[in-house]
PDB file of C-alpha atoms in Angstrom:
ATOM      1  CA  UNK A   1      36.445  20.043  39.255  1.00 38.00           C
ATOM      2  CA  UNK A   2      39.439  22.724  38.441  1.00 36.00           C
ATOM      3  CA  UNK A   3      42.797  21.624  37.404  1.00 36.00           C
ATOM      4  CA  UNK A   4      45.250  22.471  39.570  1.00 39.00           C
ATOM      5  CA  UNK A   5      49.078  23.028  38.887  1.00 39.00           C
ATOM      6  CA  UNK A   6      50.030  19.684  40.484  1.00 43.00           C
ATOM      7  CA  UNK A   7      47.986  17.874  37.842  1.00 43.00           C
ATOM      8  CA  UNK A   8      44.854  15.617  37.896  1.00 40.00           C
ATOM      9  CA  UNK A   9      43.124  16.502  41.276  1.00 38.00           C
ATOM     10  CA  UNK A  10      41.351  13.243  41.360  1.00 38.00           C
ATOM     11  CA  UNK A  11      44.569  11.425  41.868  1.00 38.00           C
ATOM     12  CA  UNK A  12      45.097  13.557  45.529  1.00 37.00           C
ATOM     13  CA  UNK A  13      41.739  12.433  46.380  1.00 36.00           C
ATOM     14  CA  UNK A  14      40.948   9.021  45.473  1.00 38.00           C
ATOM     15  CA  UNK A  15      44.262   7.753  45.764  1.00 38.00           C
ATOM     16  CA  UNK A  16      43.755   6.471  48.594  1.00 37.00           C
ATOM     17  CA  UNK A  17      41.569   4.818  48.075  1.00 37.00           C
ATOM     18  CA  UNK A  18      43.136   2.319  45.436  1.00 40.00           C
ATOM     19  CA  UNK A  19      43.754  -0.458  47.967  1.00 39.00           C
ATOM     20  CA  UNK A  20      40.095  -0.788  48.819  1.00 42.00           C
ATOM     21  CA  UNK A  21      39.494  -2.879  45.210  1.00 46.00           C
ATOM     22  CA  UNK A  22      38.425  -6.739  46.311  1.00 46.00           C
ATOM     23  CA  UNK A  23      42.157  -8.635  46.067  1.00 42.00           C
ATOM     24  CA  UNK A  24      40.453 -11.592  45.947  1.00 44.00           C
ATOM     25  CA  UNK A  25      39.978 -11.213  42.052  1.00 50.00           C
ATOM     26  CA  UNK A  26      43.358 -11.538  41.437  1.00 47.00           C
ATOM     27  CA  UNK A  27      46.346 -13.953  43.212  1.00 47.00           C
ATOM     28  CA  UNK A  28      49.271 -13.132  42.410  1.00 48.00           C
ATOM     29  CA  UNK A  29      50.680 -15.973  41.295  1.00 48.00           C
ATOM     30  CA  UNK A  30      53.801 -16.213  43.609  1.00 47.00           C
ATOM     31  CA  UNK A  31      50.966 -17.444  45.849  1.00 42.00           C
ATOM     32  CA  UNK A  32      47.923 -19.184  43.813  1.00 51.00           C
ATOM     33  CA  UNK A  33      48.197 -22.683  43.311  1.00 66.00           C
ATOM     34  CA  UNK A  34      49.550 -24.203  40.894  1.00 82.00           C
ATOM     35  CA  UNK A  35      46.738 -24.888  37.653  1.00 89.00           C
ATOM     36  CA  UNK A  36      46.247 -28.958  37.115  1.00 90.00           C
ATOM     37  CA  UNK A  37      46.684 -29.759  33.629  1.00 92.00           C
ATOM     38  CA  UNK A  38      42.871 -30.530  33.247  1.00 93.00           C
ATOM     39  CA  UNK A  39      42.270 -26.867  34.661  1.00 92.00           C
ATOM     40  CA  UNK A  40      45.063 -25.948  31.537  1.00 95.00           C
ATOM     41  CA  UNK A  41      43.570 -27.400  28.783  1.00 94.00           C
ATOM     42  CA  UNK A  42      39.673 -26.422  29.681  1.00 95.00           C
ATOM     43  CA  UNK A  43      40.890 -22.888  29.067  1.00 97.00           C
ATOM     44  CA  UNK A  44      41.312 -23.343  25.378  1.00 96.00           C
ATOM     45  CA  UNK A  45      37.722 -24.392  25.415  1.00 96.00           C
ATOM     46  CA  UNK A  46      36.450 -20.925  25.806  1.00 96.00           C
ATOM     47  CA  UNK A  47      37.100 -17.783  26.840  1.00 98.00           C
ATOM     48  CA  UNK A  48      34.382 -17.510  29.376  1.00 97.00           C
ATOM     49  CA  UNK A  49      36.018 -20.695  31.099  1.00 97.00           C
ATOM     50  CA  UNK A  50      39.623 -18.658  31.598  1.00 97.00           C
ATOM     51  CA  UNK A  51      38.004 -15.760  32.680  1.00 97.00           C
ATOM     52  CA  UNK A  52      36.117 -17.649  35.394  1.00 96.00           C
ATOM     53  CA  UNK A  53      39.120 -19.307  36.410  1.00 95.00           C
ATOM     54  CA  UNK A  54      41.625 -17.673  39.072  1.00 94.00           C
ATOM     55  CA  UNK A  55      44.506 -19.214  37.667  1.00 95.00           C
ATOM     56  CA  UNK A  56      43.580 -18.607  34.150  1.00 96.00           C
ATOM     57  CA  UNK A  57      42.857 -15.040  34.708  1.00 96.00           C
ATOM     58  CA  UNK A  58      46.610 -14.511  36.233  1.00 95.00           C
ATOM     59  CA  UNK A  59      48.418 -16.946  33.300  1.00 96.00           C
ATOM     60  CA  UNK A  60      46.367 -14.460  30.949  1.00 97.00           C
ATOM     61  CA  UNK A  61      47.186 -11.480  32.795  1.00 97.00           C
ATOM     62  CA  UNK A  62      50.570 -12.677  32.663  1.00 96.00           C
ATOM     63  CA  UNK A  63      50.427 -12.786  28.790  1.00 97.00           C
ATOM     64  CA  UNK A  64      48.502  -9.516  28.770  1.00 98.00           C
ATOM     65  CA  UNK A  65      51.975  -8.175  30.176  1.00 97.00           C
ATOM     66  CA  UNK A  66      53.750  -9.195  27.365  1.00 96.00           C
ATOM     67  CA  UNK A  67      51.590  -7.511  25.178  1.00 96.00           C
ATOM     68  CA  UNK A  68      51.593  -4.462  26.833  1.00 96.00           C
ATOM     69  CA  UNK A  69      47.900  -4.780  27.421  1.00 97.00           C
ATOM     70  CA  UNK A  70      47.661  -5.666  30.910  1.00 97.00           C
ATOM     71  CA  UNK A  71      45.484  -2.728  31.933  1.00 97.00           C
ATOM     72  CA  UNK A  72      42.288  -4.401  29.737  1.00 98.00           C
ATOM     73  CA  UNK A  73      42.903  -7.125  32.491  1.00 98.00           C
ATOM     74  CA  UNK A  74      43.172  -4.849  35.080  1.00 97.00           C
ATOM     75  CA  UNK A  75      40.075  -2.561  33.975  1.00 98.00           C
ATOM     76  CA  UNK A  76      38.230  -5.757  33.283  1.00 98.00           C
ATOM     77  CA  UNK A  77      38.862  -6.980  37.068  1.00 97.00           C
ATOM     78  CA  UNK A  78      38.281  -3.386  38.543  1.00 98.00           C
ATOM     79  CA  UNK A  79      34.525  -3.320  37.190  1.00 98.00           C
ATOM     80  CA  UNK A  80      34.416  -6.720  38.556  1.00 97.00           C
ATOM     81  CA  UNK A  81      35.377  -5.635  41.833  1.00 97.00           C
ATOM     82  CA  UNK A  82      32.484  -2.417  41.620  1.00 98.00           C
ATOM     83  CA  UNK A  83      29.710  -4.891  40.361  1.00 97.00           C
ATOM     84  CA  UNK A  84      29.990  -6.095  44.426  1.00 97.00           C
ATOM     85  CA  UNK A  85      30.098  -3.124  46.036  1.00 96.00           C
ATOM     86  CA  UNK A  86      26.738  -1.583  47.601  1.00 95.00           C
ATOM     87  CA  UNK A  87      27.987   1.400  49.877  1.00 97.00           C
ATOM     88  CA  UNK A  88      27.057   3.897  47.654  1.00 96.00           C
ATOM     89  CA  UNK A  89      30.181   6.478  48.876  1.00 97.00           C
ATOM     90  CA  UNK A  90      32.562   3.773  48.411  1.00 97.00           C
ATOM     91  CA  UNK A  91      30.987   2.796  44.734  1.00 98.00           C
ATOM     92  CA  UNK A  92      31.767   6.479  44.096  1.00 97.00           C
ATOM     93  CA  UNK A  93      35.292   6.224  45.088  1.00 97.00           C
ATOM     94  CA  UNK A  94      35.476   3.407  43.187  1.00 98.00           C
ATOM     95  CA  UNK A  95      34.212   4.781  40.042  1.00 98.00           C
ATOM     96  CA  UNK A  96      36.141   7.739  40.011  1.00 97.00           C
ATOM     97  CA  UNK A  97      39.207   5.628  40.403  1.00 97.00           C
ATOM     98  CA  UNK A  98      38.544   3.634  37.422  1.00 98.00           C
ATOM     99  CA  UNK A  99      37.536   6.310  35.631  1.00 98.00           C
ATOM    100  CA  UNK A 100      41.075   8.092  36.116  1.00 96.00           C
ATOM    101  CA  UNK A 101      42.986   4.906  36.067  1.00 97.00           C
ATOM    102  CA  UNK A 102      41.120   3.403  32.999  1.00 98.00           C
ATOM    103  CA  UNK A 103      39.098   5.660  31.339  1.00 97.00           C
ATOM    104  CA  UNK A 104      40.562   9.599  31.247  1.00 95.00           C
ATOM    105  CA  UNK A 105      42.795  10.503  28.325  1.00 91.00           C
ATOM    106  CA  UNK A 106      45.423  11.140  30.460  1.00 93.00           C
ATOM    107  CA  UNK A 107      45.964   7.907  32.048  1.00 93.00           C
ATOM    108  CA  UNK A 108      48.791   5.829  31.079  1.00 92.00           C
ATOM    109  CA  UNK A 109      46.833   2.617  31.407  1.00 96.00           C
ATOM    110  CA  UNK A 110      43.494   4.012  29.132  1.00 96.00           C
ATOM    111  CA  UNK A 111      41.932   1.410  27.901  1.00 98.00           C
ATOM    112  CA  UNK A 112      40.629   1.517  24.356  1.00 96.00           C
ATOM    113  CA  UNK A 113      37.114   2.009  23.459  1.00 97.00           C
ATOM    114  CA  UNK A 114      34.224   3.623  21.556  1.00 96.00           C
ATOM    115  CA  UNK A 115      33.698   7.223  21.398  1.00 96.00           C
ATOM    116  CA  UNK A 116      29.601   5.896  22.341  1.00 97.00           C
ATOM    117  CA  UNK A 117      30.634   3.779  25.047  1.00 97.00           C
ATOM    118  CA  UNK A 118      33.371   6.652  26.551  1.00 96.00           C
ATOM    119  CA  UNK A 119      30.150   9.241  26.187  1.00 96.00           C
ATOM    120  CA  UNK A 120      27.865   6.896  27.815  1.00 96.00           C
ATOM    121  CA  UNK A 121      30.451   6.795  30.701  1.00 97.00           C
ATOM    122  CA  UNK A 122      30.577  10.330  31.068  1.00 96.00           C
ATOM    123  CA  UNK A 123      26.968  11.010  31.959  1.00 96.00           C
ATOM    124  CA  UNK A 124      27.313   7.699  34.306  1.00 97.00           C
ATOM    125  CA  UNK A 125      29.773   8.958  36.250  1.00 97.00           C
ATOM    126  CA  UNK A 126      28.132  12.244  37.638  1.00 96.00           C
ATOM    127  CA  UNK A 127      26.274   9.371  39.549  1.00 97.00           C
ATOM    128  CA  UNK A 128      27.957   6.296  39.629  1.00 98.00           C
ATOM    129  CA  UNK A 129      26.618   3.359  40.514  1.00 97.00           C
ATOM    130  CA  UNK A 130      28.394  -0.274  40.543  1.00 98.00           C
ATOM    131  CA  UNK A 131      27.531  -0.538  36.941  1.00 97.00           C
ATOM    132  CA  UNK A 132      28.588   2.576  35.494  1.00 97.00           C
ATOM    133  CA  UNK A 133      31.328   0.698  33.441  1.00 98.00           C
ATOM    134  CA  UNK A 134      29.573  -2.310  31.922  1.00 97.00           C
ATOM    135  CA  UNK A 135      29.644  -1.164  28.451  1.00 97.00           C
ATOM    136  CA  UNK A 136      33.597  -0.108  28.476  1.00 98.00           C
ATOM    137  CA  UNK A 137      33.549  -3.582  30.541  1.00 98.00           C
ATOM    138  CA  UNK A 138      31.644  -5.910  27.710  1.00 97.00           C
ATOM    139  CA  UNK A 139      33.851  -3.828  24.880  1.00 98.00           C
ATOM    140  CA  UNK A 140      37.227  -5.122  26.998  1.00 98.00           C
ATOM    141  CA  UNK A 141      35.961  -8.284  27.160  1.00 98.00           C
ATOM    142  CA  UNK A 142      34.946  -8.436  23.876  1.00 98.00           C
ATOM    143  CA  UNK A 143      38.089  -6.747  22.808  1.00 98.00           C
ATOM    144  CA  UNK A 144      40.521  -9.544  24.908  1.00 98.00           C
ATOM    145  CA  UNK A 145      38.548 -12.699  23.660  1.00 98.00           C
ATOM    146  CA  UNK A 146      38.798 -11.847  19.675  1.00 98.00           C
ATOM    147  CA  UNK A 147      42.147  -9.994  20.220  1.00 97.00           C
ATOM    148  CA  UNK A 148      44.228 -11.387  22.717  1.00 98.00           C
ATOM    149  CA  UNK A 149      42.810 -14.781  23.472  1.00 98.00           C
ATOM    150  CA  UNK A 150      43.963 -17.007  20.435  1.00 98.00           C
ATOM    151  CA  UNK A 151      47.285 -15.517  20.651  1.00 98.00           C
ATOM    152  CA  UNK A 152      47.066 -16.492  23.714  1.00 98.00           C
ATOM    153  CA  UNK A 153      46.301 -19.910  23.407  1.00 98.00           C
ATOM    154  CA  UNK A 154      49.505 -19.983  20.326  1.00 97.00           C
ATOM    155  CA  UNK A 155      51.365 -18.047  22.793  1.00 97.00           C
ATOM    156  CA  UNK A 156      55.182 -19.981  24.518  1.00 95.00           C
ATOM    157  CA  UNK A 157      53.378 -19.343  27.891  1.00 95.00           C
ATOM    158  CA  UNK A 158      50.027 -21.587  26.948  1.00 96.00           C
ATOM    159  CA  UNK A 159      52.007 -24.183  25.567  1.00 94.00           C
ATOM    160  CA  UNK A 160      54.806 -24.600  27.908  1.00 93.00           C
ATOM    161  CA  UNK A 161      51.713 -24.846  30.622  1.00 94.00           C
ATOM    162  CA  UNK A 162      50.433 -27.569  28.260  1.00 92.00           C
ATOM    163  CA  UNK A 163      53.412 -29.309  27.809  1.00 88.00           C
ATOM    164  CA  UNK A 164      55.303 -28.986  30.745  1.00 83.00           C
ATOM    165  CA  UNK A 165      59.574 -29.864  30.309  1.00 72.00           C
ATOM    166  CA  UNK A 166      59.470 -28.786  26.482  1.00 63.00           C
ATOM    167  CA  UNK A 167      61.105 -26.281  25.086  1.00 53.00           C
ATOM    168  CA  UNK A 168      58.120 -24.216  23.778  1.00 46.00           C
ATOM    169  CA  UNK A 169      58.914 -21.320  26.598  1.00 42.00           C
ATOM    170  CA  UNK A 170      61.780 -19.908  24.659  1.00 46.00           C
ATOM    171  CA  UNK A 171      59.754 -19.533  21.262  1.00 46.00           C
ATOM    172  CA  UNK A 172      57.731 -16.662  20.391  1.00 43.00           C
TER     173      UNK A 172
END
């Protein structure tokens, strides 16, 4: 597709589309529960166990934020959110969202990855289907649970959840 003068002409068209992404992934957590202290400390187990946790994904998301690496989270949960889909217009919309929220050079919020994973996605996405992303997906993952996960788990924001009333929260 041709640029036009008002920039990316993806954005015009699947804009609208950016809504349609299963919330249910993610609770904000003005409105999840809160995480029991057992729930807390089986998160340092692994990252697999955070990740399949609603609450531990939004605590981690929360550090993410801090990091300025939210969008691996947000990527991460997108994919998620296509792996369910099976109308095959709507996986389309879907992919071509990602791909200009996540994936194009000129997004803000690209996510880092391979020049053979970004390659692989570009012949995926003439025809997308709802796993068009699960390289760039296993590199994020990859990428948050050697990266970002320990700090995590050393991070003010693990440990005040850990020890609630101490005064951990105001440390780096």
């Amino acid at each position: 597709m041709k640029r036009t003068e008002g920039g990316n002409p993806w954005r015009r068209i699947w804009r609208p589309y950016q809504t349609s992404f299963n919330l249910s992934l993610y609770v904000p957590p003005s409105l999840s529960t809160k995480p029991t202290l057992e729930e807390i400390s089986v998160w340092s187990q692994s990252f697999d166990k955070l990740m399949k946790n609603p609450a531990g994904r939004n605590v981690f998301r929360e550090f993410l934020r801090t990091e300025y690496s939210e969008e691996n989270m947000l990527f991460w949960l997108a994919c998620e959110d296509l792996k369910q889909e099976m109308n095959k217009n709507t996986v389309e919309e879907k992919a071509r969202m990602i791909y200009e929220d996540y994936i194009s050079v000129l997004s803000p919020k690209e996510v880092s990855l391979d020049s053979r994973v970004r390659e692989v996605i570009n012949r995926k996405i003439q025809e997308p289907t709802p796993y068009t992303f699960e390289d760039a997906q296993l590199q994020i993952y990859t990428l948050m649970h050697r990266d970002s996960y320990p700090r995590f788990l050393n991070s003010s924001l693990y440990r005040s959840l850990v020890h609630p009333g101490s005064r951990t929260s105001s440390e780096s």
